[in-house]
Short mmCIF file of C-alpha atoms in Angstrom, two decimals:
data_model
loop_
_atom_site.label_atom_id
_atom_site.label_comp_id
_atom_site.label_asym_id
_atom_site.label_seq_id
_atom_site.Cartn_x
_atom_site.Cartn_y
_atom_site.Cartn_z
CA UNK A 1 -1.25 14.63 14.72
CA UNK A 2 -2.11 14.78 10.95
CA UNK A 3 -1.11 16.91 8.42
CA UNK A 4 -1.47 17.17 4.61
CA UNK A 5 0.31 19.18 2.43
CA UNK A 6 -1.52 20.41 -0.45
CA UNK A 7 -1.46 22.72 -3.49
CA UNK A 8 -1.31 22.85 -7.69
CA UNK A 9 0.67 20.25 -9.59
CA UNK A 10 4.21 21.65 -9.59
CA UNK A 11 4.02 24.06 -6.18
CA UNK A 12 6.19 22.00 -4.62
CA UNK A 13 4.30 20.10 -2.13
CA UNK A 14 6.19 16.66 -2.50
CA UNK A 15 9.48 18.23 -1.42
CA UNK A 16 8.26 20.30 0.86
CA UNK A 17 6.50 17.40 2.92
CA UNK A 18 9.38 15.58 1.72
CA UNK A 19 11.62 18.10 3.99
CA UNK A 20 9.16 18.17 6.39
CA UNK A 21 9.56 13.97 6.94
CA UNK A 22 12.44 14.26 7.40
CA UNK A 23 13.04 17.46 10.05
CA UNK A 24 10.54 15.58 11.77
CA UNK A 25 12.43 12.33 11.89
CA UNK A 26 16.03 14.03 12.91
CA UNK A 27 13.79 15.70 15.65
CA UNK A 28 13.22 11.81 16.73
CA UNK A 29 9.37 12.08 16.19
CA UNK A 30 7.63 8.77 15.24
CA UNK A 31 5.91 9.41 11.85
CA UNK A 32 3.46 7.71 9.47
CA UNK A 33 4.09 8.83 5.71
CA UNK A 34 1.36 8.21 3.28
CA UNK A 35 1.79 9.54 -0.43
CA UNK A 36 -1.98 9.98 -1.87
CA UNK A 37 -0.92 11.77 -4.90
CA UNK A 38 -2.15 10.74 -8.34
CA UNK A 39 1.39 10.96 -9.15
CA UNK A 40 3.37 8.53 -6.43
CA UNK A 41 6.48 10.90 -6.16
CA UNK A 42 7.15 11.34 -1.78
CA UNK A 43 9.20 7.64 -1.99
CA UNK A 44 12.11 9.07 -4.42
CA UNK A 45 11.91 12.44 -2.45
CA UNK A 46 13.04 10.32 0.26
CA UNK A 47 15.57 8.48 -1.24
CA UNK A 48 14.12 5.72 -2.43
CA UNK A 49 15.23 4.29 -5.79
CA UNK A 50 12.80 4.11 -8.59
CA UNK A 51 13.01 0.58 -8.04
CA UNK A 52 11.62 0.72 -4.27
CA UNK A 53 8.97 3.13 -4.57
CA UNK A 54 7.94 1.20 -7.74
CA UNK A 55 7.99 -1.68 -5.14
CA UNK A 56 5.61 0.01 -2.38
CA UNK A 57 2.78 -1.98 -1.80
CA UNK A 58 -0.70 -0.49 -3.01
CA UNK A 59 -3.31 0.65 -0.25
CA UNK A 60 -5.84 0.53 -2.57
CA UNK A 61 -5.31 -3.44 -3.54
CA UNK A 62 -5.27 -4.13 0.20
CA UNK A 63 -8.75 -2.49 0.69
CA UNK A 64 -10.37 -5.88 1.24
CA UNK A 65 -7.95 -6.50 4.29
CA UNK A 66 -7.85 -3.16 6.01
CA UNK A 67 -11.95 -3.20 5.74
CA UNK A 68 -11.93 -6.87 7.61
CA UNK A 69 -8.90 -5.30 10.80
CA UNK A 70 -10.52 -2.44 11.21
CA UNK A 71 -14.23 -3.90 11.31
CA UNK A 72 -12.99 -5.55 13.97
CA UNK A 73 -16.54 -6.57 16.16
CA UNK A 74 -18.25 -4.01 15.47
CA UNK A 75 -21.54 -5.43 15.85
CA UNK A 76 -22.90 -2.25 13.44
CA UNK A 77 -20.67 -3.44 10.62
CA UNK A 78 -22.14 -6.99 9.54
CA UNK A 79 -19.36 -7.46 7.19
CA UNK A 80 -16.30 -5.69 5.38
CA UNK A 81 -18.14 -5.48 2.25
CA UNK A 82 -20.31 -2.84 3.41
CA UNK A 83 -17.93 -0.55 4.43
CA UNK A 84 -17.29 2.77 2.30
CA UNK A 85 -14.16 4.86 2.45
CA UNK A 86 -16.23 7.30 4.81
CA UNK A 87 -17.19 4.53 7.99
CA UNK A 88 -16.65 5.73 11.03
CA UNK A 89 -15.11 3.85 13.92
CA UNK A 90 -17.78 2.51 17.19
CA UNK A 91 -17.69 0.44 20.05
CA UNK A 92 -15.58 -2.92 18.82
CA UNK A 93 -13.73 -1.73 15.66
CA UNK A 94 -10.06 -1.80 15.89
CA UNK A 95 -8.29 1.43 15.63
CA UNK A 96 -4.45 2.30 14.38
CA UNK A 97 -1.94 3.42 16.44
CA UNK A 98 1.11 5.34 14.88
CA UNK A 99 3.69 3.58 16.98
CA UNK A 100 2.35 0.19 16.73
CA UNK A 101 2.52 -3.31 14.63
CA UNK A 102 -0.80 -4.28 13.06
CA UNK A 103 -1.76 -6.04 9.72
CA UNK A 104 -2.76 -3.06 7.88
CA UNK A 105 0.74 -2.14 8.62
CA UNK A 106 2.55 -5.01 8.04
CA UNK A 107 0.62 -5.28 4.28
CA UNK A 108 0.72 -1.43 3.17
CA UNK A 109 3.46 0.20 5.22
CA UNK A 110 7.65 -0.31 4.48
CA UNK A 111 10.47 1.59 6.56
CA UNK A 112 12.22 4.05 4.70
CA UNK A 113 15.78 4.53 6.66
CA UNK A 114 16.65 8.48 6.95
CA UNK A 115 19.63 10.49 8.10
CA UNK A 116 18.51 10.27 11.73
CA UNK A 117 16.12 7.81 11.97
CA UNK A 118 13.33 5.51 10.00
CA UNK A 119 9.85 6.31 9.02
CA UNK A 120 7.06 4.29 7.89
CA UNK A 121 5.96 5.08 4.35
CA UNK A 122 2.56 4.46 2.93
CA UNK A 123 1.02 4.91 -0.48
CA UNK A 124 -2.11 4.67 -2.62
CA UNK A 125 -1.13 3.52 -5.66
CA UNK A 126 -0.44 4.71 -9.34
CA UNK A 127 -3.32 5.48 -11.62
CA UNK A 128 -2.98 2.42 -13.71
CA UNK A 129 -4.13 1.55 -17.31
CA UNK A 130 -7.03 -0.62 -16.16
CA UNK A 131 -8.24 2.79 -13.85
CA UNK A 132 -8.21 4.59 -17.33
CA UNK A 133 -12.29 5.49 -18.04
CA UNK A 134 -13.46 3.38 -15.41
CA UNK A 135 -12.74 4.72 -12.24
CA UNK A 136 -11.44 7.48 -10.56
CA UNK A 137 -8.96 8.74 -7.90
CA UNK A 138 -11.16 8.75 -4.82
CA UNK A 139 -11.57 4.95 -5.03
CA UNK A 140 -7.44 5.25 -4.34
CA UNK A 141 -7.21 7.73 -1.79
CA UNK A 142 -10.54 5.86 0.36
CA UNK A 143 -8.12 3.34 1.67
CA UNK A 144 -6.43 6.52 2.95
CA UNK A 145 -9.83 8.17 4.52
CA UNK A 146 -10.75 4.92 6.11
CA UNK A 147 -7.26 4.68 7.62
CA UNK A 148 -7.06 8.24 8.91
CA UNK A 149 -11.05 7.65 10.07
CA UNK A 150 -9.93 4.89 12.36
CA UNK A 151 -6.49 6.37 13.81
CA UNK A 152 -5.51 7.45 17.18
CA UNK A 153 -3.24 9.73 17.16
CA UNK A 154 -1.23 11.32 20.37
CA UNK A 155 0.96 15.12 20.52
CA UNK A 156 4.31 13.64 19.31
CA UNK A 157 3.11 11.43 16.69
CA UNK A 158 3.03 12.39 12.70
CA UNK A 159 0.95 11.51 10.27
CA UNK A 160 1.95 13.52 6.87
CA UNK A 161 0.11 13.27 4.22
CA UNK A 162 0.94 13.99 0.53
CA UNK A 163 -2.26 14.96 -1.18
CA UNK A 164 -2.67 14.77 -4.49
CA UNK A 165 -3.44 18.30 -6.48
CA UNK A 166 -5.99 20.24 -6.90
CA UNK A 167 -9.58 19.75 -4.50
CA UNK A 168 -9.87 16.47 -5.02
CA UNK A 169 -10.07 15.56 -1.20
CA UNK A 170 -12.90 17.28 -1.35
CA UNK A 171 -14.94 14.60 -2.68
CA UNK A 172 -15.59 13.69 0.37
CA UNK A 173 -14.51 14.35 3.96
CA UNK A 174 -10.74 13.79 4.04
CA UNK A 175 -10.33 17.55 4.10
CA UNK A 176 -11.33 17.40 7.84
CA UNK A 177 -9.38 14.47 9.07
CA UNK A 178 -5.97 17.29 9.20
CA UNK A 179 -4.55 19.28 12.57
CA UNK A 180 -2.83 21.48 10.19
CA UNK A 181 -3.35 21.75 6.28
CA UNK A 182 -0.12 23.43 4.27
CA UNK A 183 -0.97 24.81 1.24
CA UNK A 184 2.41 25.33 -0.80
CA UNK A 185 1.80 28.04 -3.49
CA UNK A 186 4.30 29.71 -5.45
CA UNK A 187 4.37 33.71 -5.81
CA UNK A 188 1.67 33.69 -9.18
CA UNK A 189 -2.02 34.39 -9.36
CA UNK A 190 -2.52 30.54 -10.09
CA UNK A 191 -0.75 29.54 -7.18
CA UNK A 192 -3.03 31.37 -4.86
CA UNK A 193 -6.09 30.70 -6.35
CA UNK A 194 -5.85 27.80 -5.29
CA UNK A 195 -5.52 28.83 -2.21
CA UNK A 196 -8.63 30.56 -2.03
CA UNK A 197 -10.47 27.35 -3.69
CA UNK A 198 -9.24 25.20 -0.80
CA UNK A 199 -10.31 28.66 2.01
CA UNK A 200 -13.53 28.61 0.60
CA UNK A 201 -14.22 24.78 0.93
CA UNK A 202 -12.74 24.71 4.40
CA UNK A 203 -14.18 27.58 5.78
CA UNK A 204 -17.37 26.25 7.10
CA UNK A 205 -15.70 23.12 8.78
CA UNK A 206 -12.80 24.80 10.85
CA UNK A 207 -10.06 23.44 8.77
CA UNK A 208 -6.92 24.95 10.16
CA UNK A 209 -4.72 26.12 7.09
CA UNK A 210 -1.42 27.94 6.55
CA UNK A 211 0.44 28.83 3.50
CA UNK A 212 3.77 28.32 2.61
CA UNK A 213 5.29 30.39 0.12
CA UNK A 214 7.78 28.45 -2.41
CA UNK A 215 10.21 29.39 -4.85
CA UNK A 216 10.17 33.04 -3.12
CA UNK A 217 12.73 34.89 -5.23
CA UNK A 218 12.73 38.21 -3.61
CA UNK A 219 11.32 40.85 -2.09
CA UNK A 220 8.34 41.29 -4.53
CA UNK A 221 7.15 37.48 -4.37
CA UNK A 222 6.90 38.16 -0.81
CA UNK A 223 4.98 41.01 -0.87
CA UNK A 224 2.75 39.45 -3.38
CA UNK A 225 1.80 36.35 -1.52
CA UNK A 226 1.19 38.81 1.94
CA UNK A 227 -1.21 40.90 -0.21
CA UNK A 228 -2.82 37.96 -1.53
CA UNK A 229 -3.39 35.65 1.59
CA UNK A 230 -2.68 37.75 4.32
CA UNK A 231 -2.04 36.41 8.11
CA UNK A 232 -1.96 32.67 6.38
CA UNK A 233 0.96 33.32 4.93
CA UNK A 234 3.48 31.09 7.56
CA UNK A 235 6.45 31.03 5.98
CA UNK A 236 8.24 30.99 2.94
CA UNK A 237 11.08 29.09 0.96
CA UNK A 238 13.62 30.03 -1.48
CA UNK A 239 16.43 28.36 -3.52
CA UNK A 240 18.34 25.40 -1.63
CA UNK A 241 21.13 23.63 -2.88
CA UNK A 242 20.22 21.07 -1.00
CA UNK A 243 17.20 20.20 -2.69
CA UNK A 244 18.76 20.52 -6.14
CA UNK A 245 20.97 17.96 -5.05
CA UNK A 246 17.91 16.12 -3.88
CA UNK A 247 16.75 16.11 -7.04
CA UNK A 248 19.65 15.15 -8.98
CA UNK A 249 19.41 12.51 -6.17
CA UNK A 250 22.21 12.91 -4.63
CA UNK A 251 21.24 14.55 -1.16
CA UNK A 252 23.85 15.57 1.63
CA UNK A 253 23.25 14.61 5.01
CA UNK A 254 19.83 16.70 6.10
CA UNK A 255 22.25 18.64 8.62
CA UNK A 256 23.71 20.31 6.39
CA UNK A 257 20.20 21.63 4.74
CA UNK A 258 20.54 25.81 4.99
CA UNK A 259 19.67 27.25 8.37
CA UNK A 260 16.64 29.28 7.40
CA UNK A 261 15.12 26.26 5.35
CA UNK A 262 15.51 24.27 8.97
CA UNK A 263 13.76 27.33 10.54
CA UNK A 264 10.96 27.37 8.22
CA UNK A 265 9.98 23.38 8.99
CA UNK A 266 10.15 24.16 12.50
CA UNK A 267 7.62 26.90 12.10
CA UNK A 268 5.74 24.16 10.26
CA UNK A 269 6.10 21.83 13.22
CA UNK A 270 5.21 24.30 15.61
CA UNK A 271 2.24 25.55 14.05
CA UNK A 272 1.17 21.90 13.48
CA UNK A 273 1.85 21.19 17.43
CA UNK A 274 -0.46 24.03 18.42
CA UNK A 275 -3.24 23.14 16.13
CA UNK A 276 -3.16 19.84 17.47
CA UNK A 277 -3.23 21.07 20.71
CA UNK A 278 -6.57 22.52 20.32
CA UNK A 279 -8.36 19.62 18.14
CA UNK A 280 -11.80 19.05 19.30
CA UNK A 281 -12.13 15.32 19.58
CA UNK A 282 -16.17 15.30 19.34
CA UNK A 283 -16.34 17.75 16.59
CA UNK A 284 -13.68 15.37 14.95
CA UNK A 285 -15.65 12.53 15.37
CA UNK A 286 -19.33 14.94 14.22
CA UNK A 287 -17.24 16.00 10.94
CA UNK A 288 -16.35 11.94 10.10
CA UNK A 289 -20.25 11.01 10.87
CA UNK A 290 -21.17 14.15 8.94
CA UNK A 291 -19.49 12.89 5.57
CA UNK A 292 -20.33 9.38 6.59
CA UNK A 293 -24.09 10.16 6.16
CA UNK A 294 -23.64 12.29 3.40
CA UNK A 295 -21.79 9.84 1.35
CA UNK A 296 -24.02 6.99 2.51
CA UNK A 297 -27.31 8.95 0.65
CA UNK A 298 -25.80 9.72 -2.17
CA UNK A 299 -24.19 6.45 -3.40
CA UNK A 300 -23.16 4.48 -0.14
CA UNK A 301 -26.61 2.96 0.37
CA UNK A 302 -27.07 1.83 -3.07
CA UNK A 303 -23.53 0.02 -4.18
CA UNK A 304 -23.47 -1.61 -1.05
CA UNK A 305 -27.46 -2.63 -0.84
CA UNK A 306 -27.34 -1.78 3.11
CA UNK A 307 -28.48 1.28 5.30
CA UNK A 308 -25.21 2.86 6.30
CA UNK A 309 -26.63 5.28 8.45
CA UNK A 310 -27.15 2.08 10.51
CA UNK A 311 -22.95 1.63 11.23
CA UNK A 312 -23.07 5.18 12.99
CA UNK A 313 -22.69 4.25 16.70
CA UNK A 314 -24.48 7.58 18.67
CA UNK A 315 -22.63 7.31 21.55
CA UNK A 316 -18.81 6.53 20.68
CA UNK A 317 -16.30 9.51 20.36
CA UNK A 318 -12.52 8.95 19.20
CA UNK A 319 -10.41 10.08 21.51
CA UNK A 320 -6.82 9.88 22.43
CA UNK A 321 -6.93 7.80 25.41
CA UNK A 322 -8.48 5.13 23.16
CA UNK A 323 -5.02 4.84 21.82
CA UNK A 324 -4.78 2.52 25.23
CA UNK A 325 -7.01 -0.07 24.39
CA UNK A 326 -6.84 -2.58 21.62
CA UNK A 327 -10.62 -4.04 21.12
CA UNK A 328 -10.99 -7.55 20.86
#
């Protein structure tokens, strides 16, 4: 399943699907990391030195390559170049598998070793100097819609997702590609207002979307966040030594995180589980045309001089028993 953790710079969000990682992990789940934020922070929340998440490879500079794997034969796709973050998968492209080796893997992904177990980590890419006036973040975070676009996904897999703040997945259809959003707001009136941005936005396209409450201090903050978002409020978090060891960056084992911390990412879990549960593979696949189209009028169709609408194959739906069968 997929899952993104979003919210306003400073929420949280990067520990919290930092946590999240790694429950997941000591529960022995296979799981696909990918840090999309403007600021490339989820590697040193999981240990890594500044060093090795300086080190992670780019998805963005390997665009070129995951456009030519996941093309695959597609006979609707005459080449790579015409491809746009938004392309949906047909009969003949190659789709991703969480558990398996590919390419795109091999070039974008690196293990990150964990308390109980490893992890594949994934990232965009800094906003670099040369990006400065001349581009901007959704040309980093495509590599991550045309990734998610073209993945098959099964019950106990994990794809988490590290947004970067704010709407900017909004831009174009990543918003729908997620089982379960988490929106990590603190106890202030900007901290839900962004919740309601991202309710509004989502409403119309069945985005599934919980709340979890951070740096809860008491007994007001609580009642604050109920008032303000209601039954989306999931769960809440509080002060943990063990993240302010984390941060010091020197982390105990993840046992040894407090009990009602662990209870509040297995809330997250099973709330993710049972969203999952009821995902709508054709309306999944409807959604990912739906943007396709959308993005192909409005610039698509003239940077890449070819009518996209044209790669949208009418009769293929992703599914997970495609997760089966590797196309030629």
């Amino acid at each position: 399943m997929k899952i993104a953790f979003v919210g306003k710079g400073g929420s949280g969000k990067t520990t919290l699907s930092s946590l999240f990682i790694r429950h997941l992990a000591a529960n022995e789940a296979p799981v696909v990391a990918v840090d999309a934020d403007i600021n490339q922070h989820l590697g040193a929340a999981l240990g890594l030195s500044e060093a090795e998440a300086a080190a992670l490879p780019a998805m963005g500079a390997h665009l070129p390559l995951i456009k030519e794997y996941l093309r695959g034969s597609n006979p609707r796709i005459v080449s790579a170049d015409t491809m746009i973050k938004t392309t949906p998968p047909g009969e003949g492209s190659r789709l991703l598998r969480v558990r398996e080796d590919n390419p795109v893997y091999e070039a974008c992904a690196r293990p990150v070793p964990l308390d109980d177990g490893e992890i594949r980590l994934m990232a965009t890419g800094p906003f670099t100097e040369s990006d400065l006036g001349v581009s901007c973040y959704h040309s980093k975070v495509g590599a991550v819609e045309l990734c998610l676009n073209h993945l098959v996904d099964g019950a106990d897999e994990y794809v988490v997702v590290d947004m970067t703040a704010g709407s900017d997945s909004f831009a174009s259809g990543l918003f729908t590609r997620f089982d379960m959003t988490f929106l990590v707001a603190e106890p202030t009136r900007k901290g839900v207002s962004v919740y309601r941005q991202y309710k509004e936005y989502a409403r119309d396209f069945g985005v599934a979307l919980k709340v979890v409450g951070n740096k809860v201090q008491g007994r007001d903050d609580l009642d604050f966040l109920r008032e303000e978002v209601g039954e989306d409020l999931l769960v809440t978090v509080g002060h943990s030594d063990w993240v302010r060891a984390m941060e010091k960056g020197r982390p105990p084992r993840f046992e040894l995180l407090e009990a009602e911390n662990r209870m509040a990412l297995q809330a997250l879990q099973d709330a993710a589980d049972d969203s999952y549960a009821h995902r709508d593979w054709e309306r999944y696949t409807r959604q990912m045309v739906h943007f396709h189209l959308r993005n192909a009028e409005s610039w698509g169709n003239a940077k890449t001089g070819a009518d996209l609408a044209a790669q949208v194959d009418p009769g293929f739906v992703l599914a997970e028993e495609l997760g089966a069968v590797q196309p030629a």
